[in-house]
mmCIF file of C-alpha atoms and ligand atoms in Angstrom:
data_model
loop_
_atom_site.group_PDB
_atom_site.id
_atom_site.type_symbol
_atom_site.label_atom_id
_atom_site.label_comp_id
_atom_site.label_asym_id
_atom_site.label_seq_id
_atom_site.Cartn_x
_atom_site.Cartn_y
_atom_site.Cartn_z
ATOM 1 C CA MET A 1 16.884 -8.057 -46.485
ATOM 2 C CA GLU A 2 17.578 -4.670 -44.971
ATOM 3 C CA ASP A 3 18.091 -3.245 -48.447
ATOM 4 C CA GLN A 4 14.785 -4.708 -49.413
ATOM 5 C CA LEU A 5 13.121 -3.039 -46.387
ATOM 6 C CA ARG A 6 14.707 0.319 -47.244
ATOM 7 C CA SER A 7 13.513 0.057 -50.824
ATOM 8 C CA ILE A 8 9.971 -0.834 -49.746
ATOM 9 C CA VAL A 9 9.865 2.038 -47.274
ATOM 10 C CA ASP A 10 11.148 4.541 -49.837
ATOM 11 C CA ARG A 11 8.642 3.504 -52.445
ATOM 12 C CA ALA A 12 5.789 3.359 -49.946
ATOM 13 C CA HIS A 13 6.497 6.889 -48.666
ATOM 14 C CA GLU A 14 6.857 8.229 -52.179
ATOM 15 C CA ALA A 15 3.593 6.587 -53.248
ATOM 16 C CA ALA A 16 1.773 7.904 -50.179
ATOM 17 C CA ARG A 17 3.047 11.448 -50.747
ATOM 18 C CA THR A 18 2.069 11.483 -54.408
ATOM 19 C CA ALA A 19 -1.320 9.756 -54.125
ATOM 20 C CA SER A 20 -3.717 12.282 -55.613
ATOM 21 C CA ASP A 21 -6.917 11.239 -53.900
ATOM 22 C CA VAL A 22 -8.319 9.079 -51.137
ATOM 23 C CA ALA A 23 -8.834 6.076 -53.425
ATOM 24 C CA ALA A 24 -5.199 6.167 -54.613
ATOM 25 C CA LEU A 25 -4.101 6.351 -51.014
ATOM 26 C CA ALA A 26 -6.193 3.298 -50.144
ATOM 27 C CA ALA A 27 -4.454 1.402 -52.968
ATOM 28 C CA VAL A 28 -1.063 2.377 -51.534
ATOM 29 C CA GLU A 29 -2.121 1.118 -48.141
ATOM 30 C CA SER A 30 -3.249 -2.198 -49.476
ATOM 31 C CA SER A 31 -0.166 -2.752 -51.638
ATOM 32 C CA PHE A 32 2.190 -2.250 -48.683
ATOM 33 C CA LEU A 33 0.200 -3.094 -45.571
ATOM 34 C CA GLY A 34 -2.596 -5.310 -46.937
ATOM 35 C CA LYS A 35 -2.727 -9.065 -46.620
ATOM 36 C CA LYS A 36 -0.424 -9.460 -49.561
ATOM 37 C CA GLY A 37 1.274 -6.116 -49.050
ATOM 38 C CA GLU A 38 5.023 -5.914 -49.409
ATOM 39 C CA LEU A 39 5.713 -5.079 -45.766
ATOM 40 C CA THR A 40 3.376 -7.832 -44.616
ATOM 41 C CA LEU A 41 5.140 -10.384 -46.788
ATOM 42 C CA LEU A 42 8.493 -9.168 -45.583
ATOM 43 C CA LEU A 43 7.447 -9.732 -41.975
ATOM 44 C CA ARG A 44 6.149 -13.133 -42.895
ATOM 45 C CA GLY A 45 9.488 -13.991 -44.553
ATOM 46 C CA LEU A 46 11.283 -13.390 -41.267
ATOM 47 C CA GLY A 47 11.599 -17.131 -40.773
ATOM 48 C CA ALA A 48 14.206 -17.305 -43.538
ATOM 49 C CA LEU A 49 16.630 -15.296 -41.393
ATOM 50 C CA PRO A 50 19.039 -16.842 -38.911
ATOM 51 C CA LYS A 51 17.365 -17.092 -35.530
ATOM 52 C CA GLU A 52 19.531 -14.484 -33.781
ATOM 53 C CA GLU A 53 18.819 -11.818 -36.446
ATOM 54 C CA ARG A 54 15.093 -12.210 -36.346
ATOM 55 C CA PRO A 55 14.215 -10.012 -33.323
ATOM 56 C CA ALA A 56 16.264 -6.996 -34.465
ATOM 57 C CA PHE A 57 14.966 -7.147 -38.018
ATOM 58 C CA GLY A 58 11.406 -7.781 -36.870
ATOM 59 C CA LYS A 59 11.648 -4.618 -34.822
ATOM 60 C CA LEU A 60 12.844 -2.621 -37.830
ATOM 61 C CA VAL A 61 9.988 -3.843 -40.001
ATOM 62 C CA ASN A 62 7.413 -3.089 -37.319
ATOM 63 C CA GLU A 63 8.748 0.433 -36.819
ATOM 64 C CA ALA A 64 8.610 0.985 -40.564
ATOM 65 C CA LYS A 65 5.010 -0.213 -40.495
ATOM 66 C CA VAL A 66 3.984 2.216 -37.750
ATOM 67 C CA ARG A 67 5.666 5.157 -39.534
ATOM 68 C CA LEU A 68 3.923 4.267 -42.781
ATOM 69 C CA GLU A 69 0.558 4.003 -41.020
ATOM 70 C CA GLU A 70 1.047 7.462 -39.533
ATOM 71 C CA LEU A 71 2.019 8.917 -42.867
ATOM 72 C CA LEU A 72 -1.030 7.354 -44.512
ATOM 73 C CA ALA A 73 -3.322 8.767 -41.790
ATOM 74 C CA ASP A 74 -1.854 12.280 -42.230
ATOM 75 C CA ARG A 75 -2.178 12.146 -45.988
ATOM 76 C CA SER A 76 -5.689 10.826 -45.741
ATOM 77 C CA ARG A 77 -6.698 13.810 -43.585
ATOM 78 C CA ASP A 78 -5.110 16.218 -46.068
ATOM 79 C CA LEU A 79 -6.760 14.599 -49.060
ATOM 80 C CA GLU A 80 -10.171 14.609 -47.358
ATOM 81 C CA SER A 81 -10.019 18.323 -46.689
ATOM 82 C CA VAL A 82 -8.884 18.947 -50.270
ATOM 83 C CA ALA A 83 -11.814 16.849 -51.480
ATOM 84 C CA LEU A 84 -14.167 18.813 -49.232
ATOM 85 C CA GLU A 85 -12.844 22.137 -50.518
ATOM 86 C CA ALA A 86 -13.444 20.935 -54.051
ATOM 87 C CA ALA A 87 -16.951 19.738 -53.222
ATOM 88 C CA LEU A 88 -17.720 23.148 -51.765
ATOM 89 C CA GLY A 89 -16.951 24.744 -55.094
ATOM 90 C CA GLY A 90 -14.478 27.023 -53.381
ATOM 91 C CA ASP A 91 -17.128 29.552 -52.347
ATOM 92 C CA GLY A 92 -16.329 29.186 -48.659
ATOM 93 C CA PHE A 93 -19.645 27.571 -47.772
ATOM 94 C CA ASP A 94 -19.065 24.628 -45.469
ATOM 95 C CA PRO A 95 -22.118 22.404 -44.951
ATOM 96 C CA THR A 96 -20.360 20.596 -42.106
ATOM 97 C CA GLU A 97 -20.223 23.747 -39.946
ATOM 98 C CA PRO A 98 -22.864 23.945 -37.189
ATOM 99 C CA GLY A 99 -25.758 26.149 -38.255
ATOM 100 C CA LEU A 100 -26.290 29.670 -37.051
ATOM 101 C CA GLU A 101 -28.026 29.749 -33.716
ATOM 102 C CA VAL A 102 -31.602 30.960 -33.939
ATOM 103 C CA SER A 103 -31.848 33.878 -31.587
ATOM 104 C CA HIS A 104 -34.797 33.832 -29.215
ATOM 105 C CA GLY A 105 -36.417 36.909 -27.827
ATOM 106 C CA SER A 106 -37.066 37.411 -24.148
ATOM 107 C CA LEU A 107 -39.836 38.966 -22.139
ATOM 108 C CA HIS A 108 -39.427 42.655 -21.418
ATOM 109 C CA PRO A 109 -38.339 43.276 -17.808
ATOM 110 C CA ILE A 110 -41.621 45.113 -17.168
ATOM 111 C CA THR A 111 -43.569 42.074 -18.383
ATOM 112 C CA GLN A 112 -41.436 39.830 -16.205
ATOM 113 C CA ILE A 113 -41.957 41.878 -13.056
ATOM 114 C CA THR A 114 -45.671 42.186 -13.790
ATOM 115 C CA ARG A 115 -45.986 38.422 -13.984
ATOM 116 C CA GLU A 116 -44.025 37.978 -10.776
ATOM 117 C CA LEU A 117 -46.158 40.516 -8.945
ATOM 118 C CA VAL A 118 -49.363 38.928 -10.172
ATOM 119 C CA ARG A 119 -48.107 35.567 -8.895
ATOM 120 C CA VAL A 120 -47.157 37.003 -5.492
ATOM 121 C CA PHE A 121 -50.460 38.845 -5.058
ATOM 122 C CA GLU A 122 -52.530 35.944 -6.257
ATOM 123 C CA GLY A 123 -50.870 34.027 -3.417
ATOM 124 C CA LEU A 124 -52.236 36.685 -1.061
ATOM 125 C CA GLY A 125 -55.739 36.283 -2.429
ATOM 126 C CA PHE A 126 -55.729 39.216 -4.855
ATOM 127 C CA ALA A 127 -57.251 38.989 -8.323
ATOM 128 C CA ALA A 128 -55.583 40.691 -11.291
ATOM 129 C CA ALA A 129 -57.818 43.139 -13.137
ATOM 130 C CA ARG A 130 -57.347 45.372 -16.095
ATOM 131 C CA GLY A 131 -58.723 48.788 -16.885
ATOM 132 C CA PRO A 132 -58.825 50.713 -20.145
ATOM 133 C CA GLU A 133 -55.933 52.950 -21.196
ATOM 134 C CA VAL A 134 -58.389 55.421 -22.687
ATOM 135 C CA GLU A 135 -60.357 56.459 -19.648
ATOM 136 C CA PHE A 136 -63.283 58.655 -18.631
ATOM 137 C CA GLU A 137 -62.465 61.790 -16.706
ATOM 138 C CA HIS A 138 -64.858 60.450 -14.087
ATOM 139 C CA PHE A 139 -62.781 57.378 -13.150
ATOM 140 C CA ASN A 140 -59.404 59.014 -13.603
ATOM 141 C CA PHE A 141 -60.202 62.080 -11.497
ATOM 142 C CA ASP A 142 -63.702 62.793 -10.110
ATOM 143 C CA ALA A 143 -64.405 59.398 -8.580
ATOM 144 C CA LEU A 144 -60.958 59.538 -6.972
ATOM 145 C CA ASN A 145 -61.888 62.670 -5.065
ATOM 146 C CA ILE A 146 -60.101 64.961 -7.515
ATOM 147 C CA PRO A 147 -62.742 67.458 -8.719
ATOM 148 C CA ALA A 148 -62.026 69.727 -11.687
ATOM 149 C CA SER A 149 -61.036 72.585 -9.421
ATOM 150 C CA HIS A 150 -58.567 70.451 -7.496
ATOM 151 C CA PRO A 151 -54.893 71.454 -7.814
ATOM 152 C CA ALA A 152 -53.900 67.744 -7.910
ATOM 153 C CA ARG A 153 -55.100 67.698 -11.508
ATOM 154 C CA ASP A 154 -52.294 70.056 -12.396
ATOM 155 C CA THR A 155 -49.680 67.634 -11.059
ATOM 156 C CA GLN A 156 -50.773 65.011 -13.552
ATOM 157 C CA ASP A 157 -50.183 66.532 -16.966
ATOM 158 C CA THR A 158 -52.854 64.823 -18.931
ATOM 159 C CA PHE A 159 -53.139 63.842 -22.572
ATOM 160 C CA TRP A 160 -56.720 64.922 -23.287
ATOM 161 C CA LEU A 161 -58.527 63.461 -26.255
ATOM 162 C CA SER A 162 -60.744 65.553 -28.500
ATOM 163 C CA ASP A 163 -63.871 63.727 -27.257
ATOM 164 C CA GLY A 164 -63.236 64.815 -23.660
ATOM 165 C CA ASN A 165 -61.823 61.473 -22.548
ATOM 166 C CA LEU A 166 -58.174 61.053 -21.669
ATOM 167 C CA LEU A 167 -55.229 58.658 -21.555
ATOM 168 C CA ARG A 168 -55.253 57.461 -17.971
ATOM 169 C CA THR A 169 -52.580 59.177 -15.908
ATOM 170 C CA HIS A 170 -52.416 56.336 -13.358
ATOM 171 C CA THR A 171 -53.894 52.910 -12.660
ATOM 172 C CA SER A 172 -56.007 54.280 -9.765
ATOM 173 C CA PRO A 173 -59.179 54.513 -11.896
ATOM 174 C CA VAL A 174 -59.350 50.717 -11.706
ATOM 175 C CA GLN A 175 -60.088 51.111 -7.962
ATOM 176 C CA VAL A 176 -63.565 52.522 -8.505
ATOM 177 C CA ARG A 177 -64.208 50.362 -11.552
ATOM 178 C CA ALA A 178 -63.437 47.257 -9.457
ATOM 179 C CA MET A 179 -65.622 48.405 -6.544
ATOM 180 C CA GLU A 180 -68.546 49.017 -8.877
ATOM 181 C CA ARG A 181 -68.084 45.707 -10.609
ATOM 182 C CA PHE A 182 -67.272 43.368 -7.719
ATOM 183 C CA GLY A 183 -68.399 45.142 -4.539
ATOM 184 C CA ALA A 184 -66.783 44.339 -1.179
ATOM 185 C CA PRO A 185 -64.890 42.564 0.289
ATOM 186 C CA LEU A 186 -62.363 43.023 -2.475
ATOM 187 C CA ARG A 187 -58.719 42.314 -3.157
ATOM 188 C CA VAL A 188 -57.534 43.404 -6.533
ATOM 189 C CA ILE A 189 -54.374 44.440 -8.341
ATOM 190 C CA ALA A 190 -54.330 46.229 -11.673
ATOM 191 C CA PRO A 191 -51.068 46.427 -13.586
ATOM 192 C CA GLY A 192 -50.962 48.528 -16.717
ATOM 193 C CA ARG A 193 -49.712 51.328 -18.871
ATOM 194 C CA CYS A 194 -50.215 54.976 -17.994
ATOM 195 C CA PHE A 195 -49.469 58.208 -19.802
ATOM 196 C CA ARG A 196 -48.506 61.720 -18.853
ATOM 197 C CA ASN A 197 -47.622 64.726 -20.910
ATOM 198 C CA GLU A 198 -44.179 64.940 -19.340
ATOM 199 C CA ALA A 199 -40.824 66.225 -20.449
ATOM 200 C CA VAL A 200 -38.793 63.040 -20.753
ATOM 201 C CA ASP A 201 -35.532 62.638 -18.849
ATOM 202 C CA ALA A 202 -33.644 59.926 -16.946
ATOM 203 C CA THR A 203 -36.416 59.621 -14.359
ATOM 204 C CA HIS A 204 -39.552 60.715 -16.294
ATOM 205 C CA GLU A 205 -41.326 59.002 -19.145
ATOM 206 C CA HIS A 206 -44.535 59.966 -20.951
ATOM 207 C CA THR A 207 -45.453 56.254 -21.024
ATOM 208 C CA PHE A 208 -44.930 54.244 -17.888
ATOM 209 C CA TYR A 209 -46.232 51.265 -15.977
ATOM 210 C CA GLN A 210 -47.931 51.092 -12.624
ATOM 211 C CA MET A 211 -49.601 48.447 -10.584
ATOM 212 C CA GLU A 212 -52.516 49.509 -8.476
ATOM 213 C CA GLY A 213 -53.411 47.492 -5.397
ATOM 214 C CA LEU A 214 -56.661 47.678 -3.459
ATOM 215 C CA MET A 215 -57.903 45.721 -0.484
ATOM 216 C CA ILE A 216 -61.301 46.393 1.028
ATOM 217 C CA ASP A 217 -62.883 44.582 3.914
ATOM 218 C CA ARG A 218 -64.202 45.209 7.400
ATOM 219 C CA ASP A 219 -61.601 46.584 9.822
ATOM 220 C CA ILE A 220 -58.736 46.942 7.377
ATOM 221 C CA SER A 221 -55.969 49.009 8.924
ATOM 222 C CA VAL A 222 -52.499 50.350 8.167
ATOM 223 C CA ALA A 223 -51.132 47.148 9.730
ATOM 224 C CA ASN A 224 -52.635 45.139 6.866
ATOM 225 C CA LEU A 225 -51.086 47.527 4.371
ATOM 226 C CA ILE A 226 -47.638 47.166 5.952
ATOM 227 C CA HIS A 227 -47.876 43.396 6.052
ATOM 228 C CA VAL A 228 -48.900 43.082 2.424
ATOM 229 C CA MET A 229 -46.193 45.482 1.233
ATOM 230 C CA LYS A 230 -43.477 43.734 3.227
ATOM 231 C CA THR A 231 -44.530 40.340 1.911
ATOM 232 C CA CYS A 232 -44.562 41.599 -1.663
ATOM 233 C CA LEU A 233 -41.133 43.249 -1.398
ATOM 234 C CA ARG A 234 -39.591 40.203 0.259
ATOM 235 C CA GLU A 235 -40.744 38.071 -2.666
ATOM 236 C CA ILE A 236 -39.676 40.483 -5.375
ATOM 237 C CA LEU A 237 -36.306 41.546 -3.951
ATOM 238 C CA GLY A 238 -35.535 38.104 -2.553
ATOM 239 C CA ARG A 239 -34.729 39.290 0.959
ATOM 240 C CA GLU A 240 -36.314 40.695 4.068
ATOM 241 C CA VAL A 241 -36.610 44.500 3.793
ATOM 242 C CA ARG A 242 -37.255 47.229 6.340
ATOM 243 C CA ILE A 243 -39.897 49.726 5.345
ATOM 244 C CA ARG A 244 -41.207 52.945 6.825
ATOM 245 C CA LEU A 245 -44.204 55.164 6.153
ATOM 246 C CA ARG A 246 -44.039 58.930 5.900
ATOM 247 C CA PRO A 247 -47.073 61.173 5.452
ATOM 248 C CA GLY A 248 -47.876 61.893 1.795
ATOM 249 C CA PHE A 249 -50.812 63.609 0.160
ATOM 250 C CA PHE A 250 -53.063 62.014 -2.433
ATOM 251 C CA PRO A 251 -56.709 63.086 -2.628
ATOM 252 C CA PHE A 252 -58.001 59.510 -2.835
ATOM 253 C CA VAL A 253 -56.441 58.296 0.412
ATOM 254 C CA GLU A 254 -56.653 59.494 4.002
ATOM 255 C CA PRO A 255 -54.216 59.155 5.610
ATOM 256 C CA GLY A 256 -51.808 58.942 2.680
ATOM 257 C CA PHE A 257 -48.209 57.760 2.873
ATOM 258 C CA GLU A 258 -44.964 57.492 1.048
ATOM 259 C CA LEU A 259 -43.478 54.067 1.666
ATOM 260 C CA ASP A 260 -39.678 53.970 1.855
ATOM 261 C CA VAL A 261 -37.403 50.925 1.673
ATOM 262 C CA HIS A 262 -34.228 50.680 3.704
ATOM 263 C CA ASP A 263 -31.001 49.637 1.961
ATOM 264 C CA PRO A 264 -32.809 49.364 -1.401
ATOM 265 C CA PHE A 265 -29.990 47.686 -3.313
ATOM 266 C CA GLY A 266 -29.115 45.206 -0.558
ATOM 267 C CA THR A 267 -25.572 46.541 -0.360
ATOM 268 C CA GLY A 268 -25.697 47.216 3.373
ATOM 269 C CA GLU A 269 -25.951 50.984 3.036
ATOM 270 C CA ASP A 270 -27.888 52.909 5.670
ATOM 271 C CA ARG A 271 -30.229 54.716 3.313
ATOM 272 C CA TRP A 272 -33.978 55.030 2.739
ATOM 273 C CA LEU A 273 -35.408 55.144 -0.766
ATOM 274 C CA GLU A 274 -38.927 56.300 -1.599
ATOM 275 C CA LEU A 275 -40.630 53.382 -3.301
ATOM 276 C CA LEU A 276 -44.358 53.843 -3.522
ATOM 277 C CA PRO A 277 -47.311 55.943 -2.446
ATOM 278 C CA CYS A 278 -50.168 54.327 -0.567
ATOM 279 C CA GLY A 279 -52.835 54.995 2.019
ATOM 280 C CA MET A 280 -56.231 54.226 3.459
ATOM 281 C CA VAL A 281 -58.971 54.583 0.862
ATOM 282 C CA HIS A 282 -60.778 57.921 1.243
ATOM 283 C CA PRO A 283 -64.472 57.636 2.223
ATOM 284 C CA ASN A 284 -65.445 59.637 -0.868
ATOM 285 C CA VAL A 285 -63.767 57.054 -3.083
ATOM 286 C CA LEU A 286 -65.588 54.201 -1.338
ATOM 287 C CA ARG A 287 -68.834 56.098 -1.854
ATOM 288 C CA ALA A 288 -68.019 56.677 -5.532
ATOM 289 C CA GLY A 289 -67.584 52.894 -5.820
ATOM 290 C CA GLY A 290 -70.995 52.302 -4.202
ATOM 291 C CA LEU A 291 -69.650 51.191 -0.810
ATOM 292 C CA ASP A 292 -70.645 52.452 2.629
ATOM 293 C CA PRO A 293 -67.548 53.885 4.400
ATOM 294 C CA GLU A 294 -69.187 53.135 7.747
ATOM 295 C CA GLU A 295 -69.063 49.469 6.941
ATOM 296 C CA TRP A 296 -65.969 49.091 4.741
ATOM 297 C CA THR A 297 -62.396 50.264 4.982
ATOM 298 C CA GLY A 298 -59.455 49.573 2.732
ATOM 299 C CA PHE A 299 -55.967 50.411 1.670
ATOM 300 C CA ALA A 300 -54.591 51.211 -1.755
ATOM 301 C CA PHE A 301 -51.157 51.567 -3.262
ATOM 302 C CA GLY A 302 -49.672 52.568 -6.588
ATOM 303 C CA LEU A 303 -46.455 50.808 -7.468
ATOM 304 C CA GLY A 304 -44.278 52.283 -10.218
ATOM 305 C CA LEU A 305 -43.044 49.240 -12.105
ATOM 306 C CA GLN A 306 -40.092 50.869 -13.858
ATOM 307 C CA ARG A 307 -38.941 52.168 -10.516
ATOM 308 C CA LEU A 308 -39.135 48.723 -8.974
ATOM 309 C CA VAL A 309 -37.154 47.140 -11.820
ATOM 310 C CA MET A 310 -34.618 49.969 -11.630
ATOM 311 C CA ILE A 311 -34.102 49.298 -7.929
ATOM 312 C CA ARG A 312 -33.853 45.596 -8.473
ATOM 313 C CA TYR A 313 -31.189 45.776 -11.185
ATOM 314 C CA GLY A 314 -29.579 49.128 -10.412
ATOM 315 C CA ILE A 315 -30.770 50.715 -13.680
ATOM 316 C CA THR A 316 -30.220 54.470 -13.782
ATOM 317 C CA ASP A 317 -32.090 55.677 -16.877
ATOM 318 C CA ILE A 318 -35.827 55.066 -17.217
ATOM 319 C CA ARG A 319 -35.646 55.675 -20.976
ATOM 320 C CA ASP A 320 -33.842 52.343 -21.436
ATOM 321 C CA PHE A 321 -37.165 50.535 -21.001
ATOM 322 C CA THR A 322 -38.676 51.960 -24.153
ATOM 323 C CA GLY A 323 -35.460 52.690 -26.066
ATOM 324 C CA GLY A 324 -35.562 49.372 -27.927
ATOM 325 C CA ASP A 325 -31.826 48.795 -27.530
ATOM 326 C CA LEU A 326 -31.244 45.034 -27.666
ATOM 327 C CA ARG A 327 -28.045 45.324 -25.637
ATOM 328 C CA PHE A 328 -30.236 46.495 -22.765
ATOM 329 C CA LEU A 329 -33.091 44.062 -23.307
ATOM 330 C CA GLU A 330 -30.952 40.954 -23.773
ATOM 331 C CA GLN A 331 -29.648 41.282 -20.237
ATOM 332 C CA PHE A 332 -32.970 40.124 -18.874
ATOM 333 C CA GLY A 333 -32.521 36.581 -20.024
ATOM 334 C CA ARG A 334 -34.299 34.163 -22.221
ATOM 335 C CA VAL A 335 -37.657 32.782 -21.599
HETATM 336 N N1 DAH B 401 -52.131 57.143 -8.548
HETATM 337 C C1 DAH B 401 -51.063 57.825 -7.879
HETATM 338 C C2 DAH B 401 -50.127 58.438 -8.892
HETATM 339 O O1 DAH B 401 -49.966 57.874 -9.936
HETATM 340 C C3 DAH B 401 -50.272 56.900 -7.002
HETATM 341 C C4 DAH B 401 -51.033 56.407 -5.801
HETATM 342 C C5 DAH B 401 -50.906 57.057 -4.595
HETATM 343 C C6 DAH B 401 -51.831 55.297 -5.879
HETATM 344 C C7 DAH B 401 -51.546 56.612 -3.469
HETATM 345 C C8 DAH B 401 -52.503 54.815 -4.750
HETATM 346 C C9 DAH B 401 -52.339 55.486 -3.550
HETATM 347 O O2 DAH B 401 -53.279 53.755 -4.770
HETATM 348 O O3 DAH B 401 -52.986 55.031 -2.466
HETATM 349 O O4 DAH B 401 -49.546 59.440 -8.630
#
């Protein structure tokens, strides 16, 4: 009977190795391992052996069975991949591969910070307003206490249009527009794009983003300004920050300040970084907006949005924002 087993195993292995497709392999399986398969019958014929030989021979047949099953499984895998290759026409296209991932865009970091700021300031009772990018000289300069003769005009290199209007050089014109439109009391922010005829380098852009803030009420003081700025920075930078005010000159505020942040990158360094200009709204500006400076006071600030994002992420070149390089933009996550 052992000869018989050896012969069955030899033929079964040979048949499995030479089966040319999955169907042929299935036939091999059934003729050796099926109900009436040769190995099955052999096992069943065990009873014809003397009792003491049965266990040893039974073991041999079972081992042969397991080996044959493994061989059949291996061959089946091989034949399936051959069949797949053939079905693919050999052009390398594999319909079973996962598809290419559709790449999603993400919001520009300036858009993201704008949305965050709007959310923070709305929480403080401010409304978001928008002003035009093509602006009248009146709102951009005169109403902000910057008459034509004023040297401050020279510090804002302006793109003048042929009709005498201009591309706004800052978001401050929205201050007077908002006062005229809504009166006082007033809490408004105005994010948007501004333009200056600047030589571009790592810290200067001809197109940049600001967010103007304006709060007008009775008895508004520098304390209100400090509180609002600290709250805003805590939300945006995700930690408590120390700030300080230094005197700064802007014709539309009196007094005017430069606001500095301590340890701007949160690394523990003992350093102050200039973050934004601000001040108490100049009486002439209140008057230009139709408000009585005896009755109303207010503060204003002009936040450079690129600068804020640069501080937040440690970005060193302002040109990255408009450079269109996906390697830069993709770092700001999906939306
Ligand atoms: N508009 C000014 C600029 O772009 C910045 C500024 C300074 C805005 C002081 C303000 C302010 O509201 O109070 O240079």
